Coordinates of C-alpha atoms and ligand atoms in Angstrom, one line a residue:
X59 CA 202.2 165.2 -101.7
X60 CA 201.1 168.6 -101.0
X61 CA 204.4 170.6 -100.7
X62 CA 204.4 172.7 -97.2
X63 CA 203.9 176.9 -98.3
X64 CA 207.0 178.6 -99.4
X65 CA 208.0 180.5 -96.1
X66 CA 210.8 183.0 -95.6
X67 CA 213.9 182.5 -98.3
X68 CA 216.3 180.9 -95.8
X69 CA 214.0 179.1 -93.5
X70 CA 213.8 175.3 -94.8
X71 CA 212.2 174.5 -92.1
X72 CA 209.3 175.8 -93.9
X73 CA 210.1 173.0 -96.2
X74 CA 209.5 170.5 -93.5
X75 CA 206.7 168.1 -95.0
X76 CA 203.9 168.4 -92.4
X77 CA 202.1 165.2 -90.5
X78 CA 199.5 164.4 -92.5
X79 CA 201.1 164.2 -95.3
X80 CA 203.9 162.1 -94.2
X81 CA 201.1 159.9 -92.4
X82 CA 199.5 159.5 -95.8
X83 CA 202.6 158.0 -97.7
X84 CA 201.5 154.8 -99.0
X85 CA 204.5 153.0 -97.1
X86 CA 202.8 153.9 -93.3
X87 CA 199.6 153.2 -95.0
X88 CA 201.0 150.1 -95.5
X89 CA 202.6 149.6 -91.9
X90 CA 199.0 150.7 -90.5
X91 CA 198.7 146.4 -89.9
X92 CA 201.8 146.3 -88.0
X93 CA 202.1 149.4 -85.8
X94 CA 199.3 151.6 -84.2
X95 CA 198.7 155.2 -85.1
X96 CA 200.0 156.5 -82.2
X97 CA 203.5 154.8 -83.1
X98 CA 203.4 156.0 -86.5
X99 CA 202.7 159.5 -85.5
X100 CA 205.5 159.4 -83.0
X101 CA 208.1 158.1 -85.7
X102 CA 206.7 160.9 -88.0
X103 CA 207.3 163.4 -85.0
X104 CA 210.6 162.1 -84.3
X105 CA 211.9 162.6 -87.9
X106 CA 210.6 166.1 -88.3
X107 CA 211.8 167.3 -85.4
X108 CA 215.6 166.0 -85.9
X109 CA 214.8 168.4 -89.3
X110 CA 213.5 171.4 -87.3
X111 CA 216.8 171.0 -85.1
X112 CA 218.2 171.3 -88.2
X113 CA 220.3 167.3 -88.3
X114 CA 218.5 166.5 -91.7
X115 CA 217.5 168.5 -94.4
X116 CA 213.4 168.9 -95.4
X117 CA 214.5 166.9 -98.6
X118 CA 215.8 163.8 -96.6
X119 CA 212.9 163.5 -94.0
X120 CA 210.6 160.9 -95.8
X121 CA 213.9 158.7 -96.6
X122 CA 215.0 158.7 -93.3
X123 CA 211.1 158.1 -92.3
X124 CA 211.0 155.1 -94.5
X125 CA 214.2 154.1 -93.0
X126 CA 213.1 154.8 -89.2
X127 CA 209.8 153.2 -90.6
X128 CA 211.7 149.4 -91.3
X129 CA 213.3 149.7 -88.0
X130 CA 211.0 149.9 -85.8
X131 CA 208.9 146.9 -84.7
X132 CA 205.5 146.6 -82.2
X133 CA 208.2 145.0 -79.6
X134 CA 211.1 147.0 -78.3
X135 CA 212.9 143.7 -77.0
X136 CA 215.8 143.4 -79.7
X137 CA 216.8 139.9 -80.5
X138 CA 220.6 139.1 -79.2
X139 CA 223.2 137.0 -80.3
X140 CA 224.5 135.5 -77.0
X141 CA 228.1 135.7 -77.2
X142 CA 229.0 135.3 -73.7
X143 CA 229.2 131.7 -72.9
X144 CA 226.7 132.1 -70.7
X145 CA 224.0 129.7 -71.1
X146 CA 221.2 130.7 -69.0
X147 CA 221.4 134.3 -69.1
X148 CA 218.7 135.8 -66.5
X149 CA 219.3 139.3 -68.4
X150 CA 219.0 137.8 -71.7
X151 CA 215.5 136.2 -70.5
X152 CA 217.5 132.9 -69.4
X153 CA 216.6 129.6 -71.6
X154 CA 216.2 130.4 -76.0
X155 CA 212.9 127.9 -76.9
X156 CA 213.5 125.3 -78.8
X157 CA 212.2 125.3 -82.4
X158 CA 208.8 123.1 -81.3
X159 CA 208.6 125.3 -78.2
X160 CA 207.9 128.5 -80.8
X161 CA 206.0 126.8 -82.7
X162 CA 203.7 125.9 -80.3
X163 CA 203.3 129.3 -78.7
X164 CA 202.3 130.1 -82.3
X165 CA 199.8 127.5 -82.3
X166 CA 198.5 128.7 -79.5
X167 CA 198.2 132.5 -80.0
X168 CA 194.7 132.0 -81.3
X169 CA 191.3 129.9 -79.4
X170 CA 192.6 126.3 -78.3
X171 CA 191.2 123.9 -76.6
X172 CA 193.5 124.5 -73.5
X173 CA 190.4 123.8 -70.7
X174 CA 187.9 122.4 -73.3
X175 CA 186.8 118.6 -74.0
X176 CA 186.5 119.1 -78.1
X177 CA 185.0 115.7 -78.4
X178 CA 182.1 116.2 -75.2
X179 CA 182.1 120.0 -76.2
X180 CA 182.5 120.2 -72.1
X181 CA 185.2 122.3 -70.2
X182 CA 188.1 120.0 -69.5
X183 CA 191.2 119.8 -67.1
X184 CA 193.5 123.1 -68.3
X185 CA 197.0 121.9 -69.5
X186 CA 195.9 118.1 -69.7
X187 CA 198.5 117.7 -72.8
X188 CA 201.4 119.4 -70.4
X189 CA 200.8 117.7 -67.3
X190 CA 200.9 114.2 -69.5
X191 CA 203.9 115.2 -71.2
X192 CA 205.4 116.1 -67.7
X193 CA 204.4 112.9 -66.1
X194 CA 206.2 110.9 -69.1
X195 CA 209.3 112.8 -68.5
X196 CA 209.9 111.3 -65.3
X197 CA 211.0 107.9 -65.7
X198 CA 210.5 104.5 -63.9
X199 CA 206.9 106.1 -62.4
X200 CA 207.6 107.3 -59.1
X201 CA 205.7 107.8 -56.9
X202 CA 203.2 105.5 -58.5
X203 CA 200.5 108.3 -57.9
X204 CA 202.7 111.1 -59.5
X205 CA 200.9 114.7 -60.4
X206 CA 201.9 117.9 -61.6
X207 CA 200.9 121.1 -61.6
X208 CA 202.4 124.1 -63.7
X209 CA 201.9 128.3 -62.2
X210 CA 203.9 131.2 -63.3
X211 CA 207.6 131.0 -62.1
X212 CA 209.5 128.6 -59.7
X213 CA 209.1 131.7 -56.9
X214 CA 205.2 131.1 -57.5
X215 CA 205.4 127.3 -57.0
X216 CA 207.9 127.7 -53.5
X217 CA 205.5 129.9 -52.0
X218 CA 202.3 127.8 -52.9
X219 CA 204.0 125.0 -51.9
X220 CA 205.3 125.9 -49.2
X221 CA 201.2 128.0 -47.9
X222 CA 199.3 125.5 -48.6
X223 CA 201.3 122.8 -47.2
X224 CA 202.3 125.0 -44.0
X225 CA 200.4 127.8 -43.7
X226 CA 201.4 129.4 -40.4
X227 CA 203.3 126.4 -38.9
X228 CA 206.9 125.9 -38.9
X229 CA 209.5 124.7 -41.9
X230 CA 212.1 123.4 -40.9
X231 CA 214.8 124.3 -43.0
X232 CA 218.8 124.1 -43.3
X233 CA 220.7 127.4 -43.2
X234 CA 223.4 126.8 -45.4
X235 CA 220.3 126.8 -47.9
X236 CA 218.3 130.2 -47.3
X237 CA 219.3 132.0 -50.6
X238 CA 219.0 135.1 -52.0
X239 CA 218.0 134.3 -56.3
X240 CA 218.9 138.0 -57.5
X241 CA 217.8 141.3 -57.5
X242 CA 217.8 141.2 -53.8
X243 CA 215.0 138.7 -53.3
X244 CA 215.5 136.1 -50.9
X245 CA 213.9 132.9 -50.6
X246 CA 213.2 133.1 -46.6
X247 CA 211.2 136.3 -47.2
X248 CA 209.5 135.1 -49.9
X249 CA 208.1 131.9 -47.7
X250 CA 207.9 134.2 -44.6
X251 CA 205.5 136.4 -46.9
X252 CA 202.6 134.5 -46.4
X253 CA 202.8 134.0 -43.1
X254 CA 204.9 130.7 -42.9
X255 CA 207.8 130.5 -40.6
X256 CA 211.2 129.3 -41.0
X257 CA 212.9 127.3 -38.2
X258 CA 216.6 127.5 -39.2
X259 CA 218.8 124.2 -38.1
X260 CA 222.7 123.6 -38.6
X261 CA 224.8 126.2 -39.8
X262 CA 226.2 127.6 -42.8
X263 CA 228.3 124.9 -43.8
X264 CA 227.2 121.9 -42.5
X265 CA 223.9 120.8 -41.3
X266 CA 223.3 117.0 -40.2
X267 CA 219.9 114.8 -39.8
X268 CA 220.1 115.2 -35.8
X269 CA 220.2 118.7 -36.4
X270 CA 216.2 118.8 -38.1
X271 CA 214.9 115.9 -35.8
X272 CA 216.2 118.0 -32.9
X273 CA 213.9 121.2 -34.2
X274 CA 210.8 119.3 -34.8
X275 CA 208.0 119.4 -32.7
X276 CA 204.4 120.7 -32.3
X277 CA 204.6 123.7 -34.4
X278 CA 206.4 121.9 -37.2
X279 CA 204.8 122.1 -40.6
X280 CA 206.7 120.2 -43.1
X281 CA 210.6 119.8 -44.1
X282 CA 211.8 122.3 -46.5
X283 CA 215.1 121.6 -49.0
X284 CA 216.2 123.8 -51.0
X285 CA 219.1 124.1 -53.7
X286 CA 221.5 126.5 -53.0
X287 CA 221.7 126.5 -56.9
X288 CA 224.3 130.1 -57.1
X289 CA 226.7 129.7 -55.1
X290 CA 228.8 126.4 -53.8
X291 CA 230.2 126.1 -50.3
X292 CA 233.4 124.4 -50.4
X293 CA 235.4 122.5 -47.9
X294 CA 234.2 121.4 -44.4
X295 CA 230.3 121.1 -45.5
X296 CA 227.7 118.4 -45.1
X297 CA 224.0 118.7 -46.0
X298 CA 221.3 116.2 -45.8
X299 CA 219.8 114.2 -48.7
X300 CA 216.5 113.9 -49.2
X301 CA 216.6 110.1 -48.2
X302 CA 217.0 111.0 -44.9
X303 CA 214.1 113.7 -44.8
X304 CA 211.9 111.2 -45.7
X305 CA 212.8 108.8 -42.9
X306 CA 212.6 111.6 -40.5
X307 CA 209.0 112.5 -41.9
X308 CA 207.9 109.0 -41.7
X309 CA 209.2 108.3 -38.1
X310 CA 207.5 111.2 -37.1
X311 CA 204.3 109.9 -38.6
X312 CA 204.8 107.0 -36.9
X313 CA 205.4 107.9 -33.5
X314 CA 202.7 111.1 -33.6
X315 CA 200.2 110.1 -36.5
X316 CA 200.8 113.5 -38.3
X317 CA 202.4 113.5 -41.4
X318 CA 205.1 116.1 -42.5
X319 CA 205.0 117.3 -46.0
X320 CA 208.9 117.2 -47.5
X321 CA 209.1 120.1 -50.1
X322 CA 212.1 119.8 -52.3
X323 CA 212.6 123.2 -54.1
X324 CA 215.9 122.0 -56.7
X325 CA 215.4 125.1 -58.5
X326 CA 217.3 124.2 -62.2
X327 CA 215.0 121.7 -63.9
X328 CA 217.1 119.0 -64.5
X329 CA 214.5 116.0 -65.5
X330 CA 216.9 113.4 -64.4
X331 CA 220.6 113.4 -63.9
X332 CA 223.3 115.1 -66.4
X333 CA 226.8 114.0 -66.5
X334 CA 227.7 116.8 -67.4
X335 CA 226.6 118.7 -64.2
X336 CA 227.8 116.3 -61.4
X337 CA 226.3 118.0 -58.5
X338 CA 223.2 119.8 -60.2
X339 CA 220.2 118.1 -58.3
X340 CA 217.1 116.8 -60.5
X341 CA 213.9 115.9 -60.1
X342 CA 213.3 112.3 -60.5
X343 CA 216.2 112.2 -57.8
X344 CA 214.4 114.0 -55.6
X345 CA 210.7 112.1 -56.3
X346 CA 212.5 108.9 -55.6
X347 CA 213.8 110.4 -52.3
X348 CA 210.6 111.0 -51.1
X349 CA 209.8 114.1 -51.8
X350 CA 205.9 114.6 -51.9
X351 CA 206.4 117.8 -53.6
X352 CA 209.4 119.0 -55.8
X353 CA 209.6 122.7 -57.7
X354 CA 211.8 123.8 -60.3
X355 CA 212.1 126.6 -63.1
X356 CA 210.8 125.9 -66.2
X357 CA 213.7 128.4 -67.8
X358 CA 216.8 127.2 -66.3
X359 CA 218.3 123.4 -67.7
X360 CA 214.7 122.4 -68.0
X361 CA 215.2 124.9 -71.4
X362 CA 211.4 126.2 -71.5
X363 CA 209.7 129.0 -70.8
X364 CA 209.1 131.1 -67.8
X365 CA 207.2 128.4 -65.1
X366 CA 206.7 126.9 -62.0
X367 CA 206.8 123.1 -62.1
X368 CA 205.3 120.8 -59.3
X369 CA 205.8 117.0 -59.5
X370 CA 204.3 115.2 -56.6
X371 CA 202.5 113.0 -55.1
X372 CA 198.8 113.1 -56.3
X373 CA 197.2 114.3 -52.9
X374 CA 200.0 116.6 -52.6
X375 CA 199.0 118.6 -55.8
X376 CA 195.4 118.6 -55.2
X377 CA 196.0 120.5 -52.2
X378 CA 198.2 122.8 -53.6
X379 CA 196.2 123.3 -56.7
X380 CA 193.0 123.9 -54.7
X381 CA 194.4 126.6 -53.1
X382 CA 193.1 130.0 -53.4
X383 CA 196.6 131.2 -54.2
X384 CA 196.8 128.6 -57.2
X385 CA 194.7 130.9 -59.4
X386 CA 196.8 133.7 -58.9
X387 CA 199.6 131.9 -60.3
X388 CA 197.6 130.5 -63.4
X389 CA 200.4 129.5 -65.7
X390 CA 198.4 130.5 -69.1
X391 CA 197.9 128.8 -72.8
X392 CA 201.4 130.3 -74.0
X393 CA 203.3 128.5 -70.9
X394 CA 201.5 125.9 -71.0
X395 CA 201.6 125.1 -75.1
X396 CA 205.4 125.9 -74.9
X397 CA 206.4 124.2 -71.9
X398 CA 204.9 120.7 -73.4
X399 CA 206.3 121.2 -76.9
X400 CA 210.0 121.3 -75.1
X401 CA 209.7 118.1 -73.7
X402 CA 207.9 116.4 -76.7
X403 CA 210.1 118.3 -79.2
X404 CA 213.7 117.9 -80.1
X405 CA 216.9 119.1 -78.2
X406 CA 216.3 122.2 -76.3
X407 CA 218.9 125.0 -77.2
X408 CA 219.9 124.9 -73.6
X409 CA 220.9 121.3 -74.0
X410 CA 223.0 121.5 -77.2
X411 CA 224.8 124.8 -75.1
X412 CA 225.5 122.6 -72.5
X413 CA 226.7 119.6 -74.5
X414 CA 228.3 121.1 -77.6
X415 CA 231.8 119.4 -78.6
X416 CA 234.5 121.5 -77.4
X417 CA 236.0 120.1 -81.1
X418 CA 233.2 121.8 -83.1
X419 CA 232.7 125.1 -80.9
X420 CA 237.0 125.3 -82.0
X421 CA 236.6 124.9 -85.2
X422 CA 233.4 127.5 -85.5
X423 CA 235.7 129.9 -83.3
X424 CA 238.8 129.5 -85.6
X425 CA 236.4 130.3 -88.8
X426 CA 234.8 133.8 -87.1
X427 CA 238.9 133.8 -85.8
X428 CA 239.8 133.9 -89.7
X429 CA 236.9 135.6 -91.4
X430 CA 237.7 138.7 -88.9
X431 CA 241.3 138.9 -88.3
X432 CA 241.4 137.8 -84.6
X433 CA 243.2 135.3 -82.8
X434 CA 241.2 132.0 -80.7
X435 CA 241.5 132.1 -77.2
X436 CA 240.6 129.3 -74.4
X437 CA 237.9 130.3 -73.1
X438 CA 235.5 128.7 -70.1
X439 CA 231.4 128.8 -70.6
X440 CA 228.7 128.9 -67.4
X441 CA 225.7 127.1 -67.1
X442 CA 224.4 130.8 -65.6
X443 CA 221.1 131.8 -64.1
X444 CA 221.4 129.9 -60.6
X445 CA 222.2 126.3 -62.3
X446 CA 225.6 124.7 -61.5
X447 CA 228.4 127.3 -60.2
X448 CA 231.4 126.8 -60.5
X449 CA 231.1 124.3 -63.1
X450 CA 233.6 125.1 -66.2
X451 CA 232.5 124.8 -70.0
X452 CA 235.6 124.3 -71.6
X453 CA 235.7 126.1 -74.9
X454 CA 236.5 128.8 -76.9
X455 CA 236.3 132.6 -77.8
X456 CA 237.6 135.0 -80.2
X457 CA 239.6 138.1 -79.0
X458 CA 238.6 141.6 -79.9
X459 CA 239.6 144.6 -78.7
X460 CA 237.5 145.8 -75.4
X461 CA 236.8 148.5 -77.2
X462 CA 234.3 146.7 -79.5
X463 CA 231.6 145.9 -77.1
X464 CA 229.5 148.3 -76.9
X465 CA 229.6 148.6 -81.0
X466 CA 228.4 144.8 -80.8
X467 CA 225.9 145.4 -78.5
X468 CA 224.4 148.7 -80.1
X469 CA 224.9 146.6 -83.9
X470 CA 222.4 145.1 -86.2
X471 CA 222.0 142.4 -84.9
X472 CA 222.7 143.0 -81.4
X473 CA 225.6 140.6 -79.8
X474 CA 226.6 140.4 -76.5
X475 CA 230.1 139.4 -75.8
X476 CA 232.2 139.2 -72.3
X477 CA 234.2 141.2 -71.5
X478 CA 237.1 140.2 -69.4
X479 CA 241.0 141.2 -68.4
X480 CA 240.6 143.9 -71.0
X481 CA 239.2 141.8 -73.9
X482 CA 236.0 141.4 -75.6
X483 CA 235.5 137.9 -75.7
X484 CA 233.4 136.1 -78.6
X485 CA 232.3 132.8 -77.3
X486 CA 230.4 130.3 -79.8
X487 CA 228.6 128.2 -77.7
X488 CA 225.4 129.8 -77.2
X489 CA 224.7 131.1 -81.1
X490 CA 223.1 128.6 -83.3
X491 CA 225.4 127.1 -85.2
X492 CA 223.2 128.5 -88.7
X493 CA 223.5 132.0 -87.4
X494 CA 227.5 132.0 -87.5
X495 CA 227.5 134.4 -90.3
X496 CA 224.9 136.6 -89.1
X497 CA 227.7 137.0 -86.0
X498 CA 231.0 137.4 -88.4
X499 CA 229.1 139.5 -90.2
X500 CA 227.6 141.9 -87.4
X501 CA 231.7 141.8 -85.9
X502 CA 232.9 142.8 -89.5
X503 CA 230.7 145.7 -89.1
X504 CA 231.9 146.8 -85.8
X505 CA 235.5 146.5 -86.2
X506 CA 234.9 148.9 -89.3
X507 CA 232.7 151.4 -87.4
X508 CA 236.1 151.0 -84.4
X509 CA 238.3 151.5 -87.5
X510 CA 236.3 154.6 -88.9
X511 CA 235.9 155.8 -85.0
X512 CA 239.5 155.8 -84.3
X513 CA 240.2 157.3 -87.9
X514 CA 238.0 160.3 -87.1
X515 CA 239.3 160.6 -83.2
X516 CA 243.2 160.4 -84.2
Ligands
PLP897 C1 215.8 130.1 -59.6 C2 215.3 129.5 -58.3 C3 214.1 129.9 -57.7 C4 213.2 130.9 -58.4 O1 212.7 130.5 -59.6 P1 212.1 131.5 -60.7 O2 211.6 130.6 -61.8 O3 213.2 132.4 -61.0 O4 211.0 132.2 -60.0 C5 213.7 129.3 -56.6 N1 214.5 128.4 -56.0 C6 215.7 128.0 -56.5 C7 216.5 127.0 -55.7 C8 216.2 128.6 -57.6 O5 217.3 128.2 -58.2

């Protein structure tokens, strides 16, 4: 390297090596596959100006550009060990993939044959493989003339659901279930957006069968349920099951000769009933209801990635998938590839969460406990993101002092704990069990950098 000219005695930042020659180091030669010029000239800008502010000296700025150099990565989303118990963390981008469900998105980075016949060399249906595997999942083949269709979020499939079976008529609709999901959206503006209204029946707490056949008349669309799935209303409620929808639908039929879609929207994912989640609704329960069209998230309990699933009644989804708003919701070849590999791939890491053994989580806990010189704790999980409130995961955490957090966060790797009654809570049940010692390890290092902290403060 061409050393920078000798300037003023007493003005290293003369000594500063310059741009080019730091770009021409054969380590960001190197990381020219990986990162984009424009990146590597910022990381070389960044590291000579912390040396013209005078925070490193000219001799250290190629070893601390090397260093900022291995850092840095062509995402800026930092992997996090999820330490909270939380097991569908809408911050943390709610479900992990499973192992098949990555390797099918890498599968499908490159060309596949996601709308192509290979064998007729002719374009085919898009997402045949998914809407098969989806179809399989749902057992005991109801309705006999089931369909799916996949677009990009559960918000995406309400509001096509609800258009294109609707469109400016009336849903009739309880009011203990007009939520708001988070971030200050709410479903009933969301359906109201396109031009669909709402006719609200019962109340808060309790809304009873008489209560929709009462609203229905001319100007009624279609019956809307919906899962209030975050938040529970305790007590004095009643709401209606989707049995008695469909009885309502089909006596109107009968008596007017119009037919009255029933949209379930039961938001979670569930495939078919957990145990473990008594009051969590799923969607083969609502298909053999009566549902004609039911939506859920495909990152919630279904464990997949970001979607909106439609199971239905074949008719049903042709509608909806011929409708002009259906394109604008394209769920695409990543989706797609990933959502199939999570059903036709092993246990989803939402799933093992969910169903760990409170036995093994203790044990795990008491090992981290020991390797870091902090006492196990009780400590209750959530299901998270919308799915199940209220419903405790009984299991355990490790104690740390509050003041730990933020160094867990801001560590290598990144962990996110809860923080609770002045604690910072380690909770086991939503790290892989393999990346236990990344976790002691990365809490080792904090509570030295809290030791060295208080050291220097005191
Ligand atoms: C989460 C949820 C939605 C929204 O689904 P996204 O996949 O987040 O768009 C809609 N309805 C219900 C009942 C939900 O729980």
């Amino acid at each position: 390297m061409t050393a920078a000219s000798p300037g003023p005695a007493g003005d290293p930042r003369r000594r500063i090596p310059r741009t080019d020659d730091l770009l021409a180091l054969p380590e960001l030669l190197e990381a020219r596959a990986r990162l984009s010029g424009p990146v590597l000239r910022s990381l070389v800008g960044e590291v000579q100006a912390r040396a013209r502010r005078g925070e490193l000296p000219p001799e250290d700025v190629r070893p601390a550009l090397l260093a900022a150099l291995e850092d840095r990565s062509a995402t800026s989303l930092r992997p996090v060990l999820n330490a909270t118990g939380v097991v569908v963390h809408t911050n943390l981008g709610r479900a992990p993939l499973s192992a098949a469900a990555v390797a099918a998105l890498v599968a499908a980075s490159g060309y596949v044959d996601v709308e192509l016949d290979l064998a007729t060399g002719q374009r085919a249906r898009r997402g045949a493989g998914t809407r098969e595997a989806l179809l399989a999942a749902v057992p005991g083949g109801v309705p006999a003339d089931l369909d799916a269709l996949v677009v990009t979020n559960g918000a995406a499939a309400l509001v096509l659901a609800t258009t294109a079976l609707a469109g400016d008529g009336e849903l009739v609709v309880s009011r203990g279930e007009l939520v708001e999901i988070g971030a200050g959206f709410r479903l009933p503006d969301l359906i109201a957006s396109t031009g669909t209204r709402l006719r609200e029946v019962g109340t808060t707490n309790r809304t009873h069968r008489s209560d929709y056949a009462a609203a229905i008349g001319p100007e009624t669309a279609g019956l809307l349920k919906v899962h209030p799935s975050n938040f529970r209303v305790d007590g004095f409620t009643s709401a209606v099951p989707v049995e008695h929808l469909r009885s309502l639908a089909d006596e109107h039929e009968a008596e007017h000769g119009r037919a009255l879609p029933l949209i379930v929207d039961v938001g979670s994912g569930l495939i078919t009933a957990d145990p473990a989640l008594p009051d969590e609704p799923d969607l083969t329960g609502a298909l053999e209801g009566g549902a004609d069209v039911v939506i859920a998230s495909g990152d919630k309990l279904f464990g997949g990635p970001q979607a909106g699933i439609l199971l239905g009644r074949a008719e049903t989804i042709r509608t909806l998938a011929r409708h002009p708003l259906a394109r604008a919701m394209r769920a695409d070849k990543l989706t797609l590839a990933a959502l199939e590999a999570t059903l036709a791939g092993g246990p989803t890491p939402v799933s093992r969460a969910l169903h760990a053994d409170p036995a093994r989580l203790h044990e795990r806990a008491e090992r981290l406990g020991a390797a870091v010189g902090a006492p196990v704790v009780p400590h209750e999980g959530r299901v998270g993101g919308g799915g199940a409130p209220g419903v405790p995961l009984a299991g355990w955490a490790v104690s740390l002092p509050e003041d730990l957090a933020l160094l867990l966060r801001t560590g290598r790797p990144a962990v996110l704990p809860r923080v609770h009654d002045g604690a910072c809570l380690v909770d086991l049940r939503c790290i892989p069990e393999p990346d236990d010692g990344r976790l002691a390890e990365a809490v080792r290092a904090a509570l030295a950098r809290l030791d060295s902290s208080d050291r220097g403060g005191g």
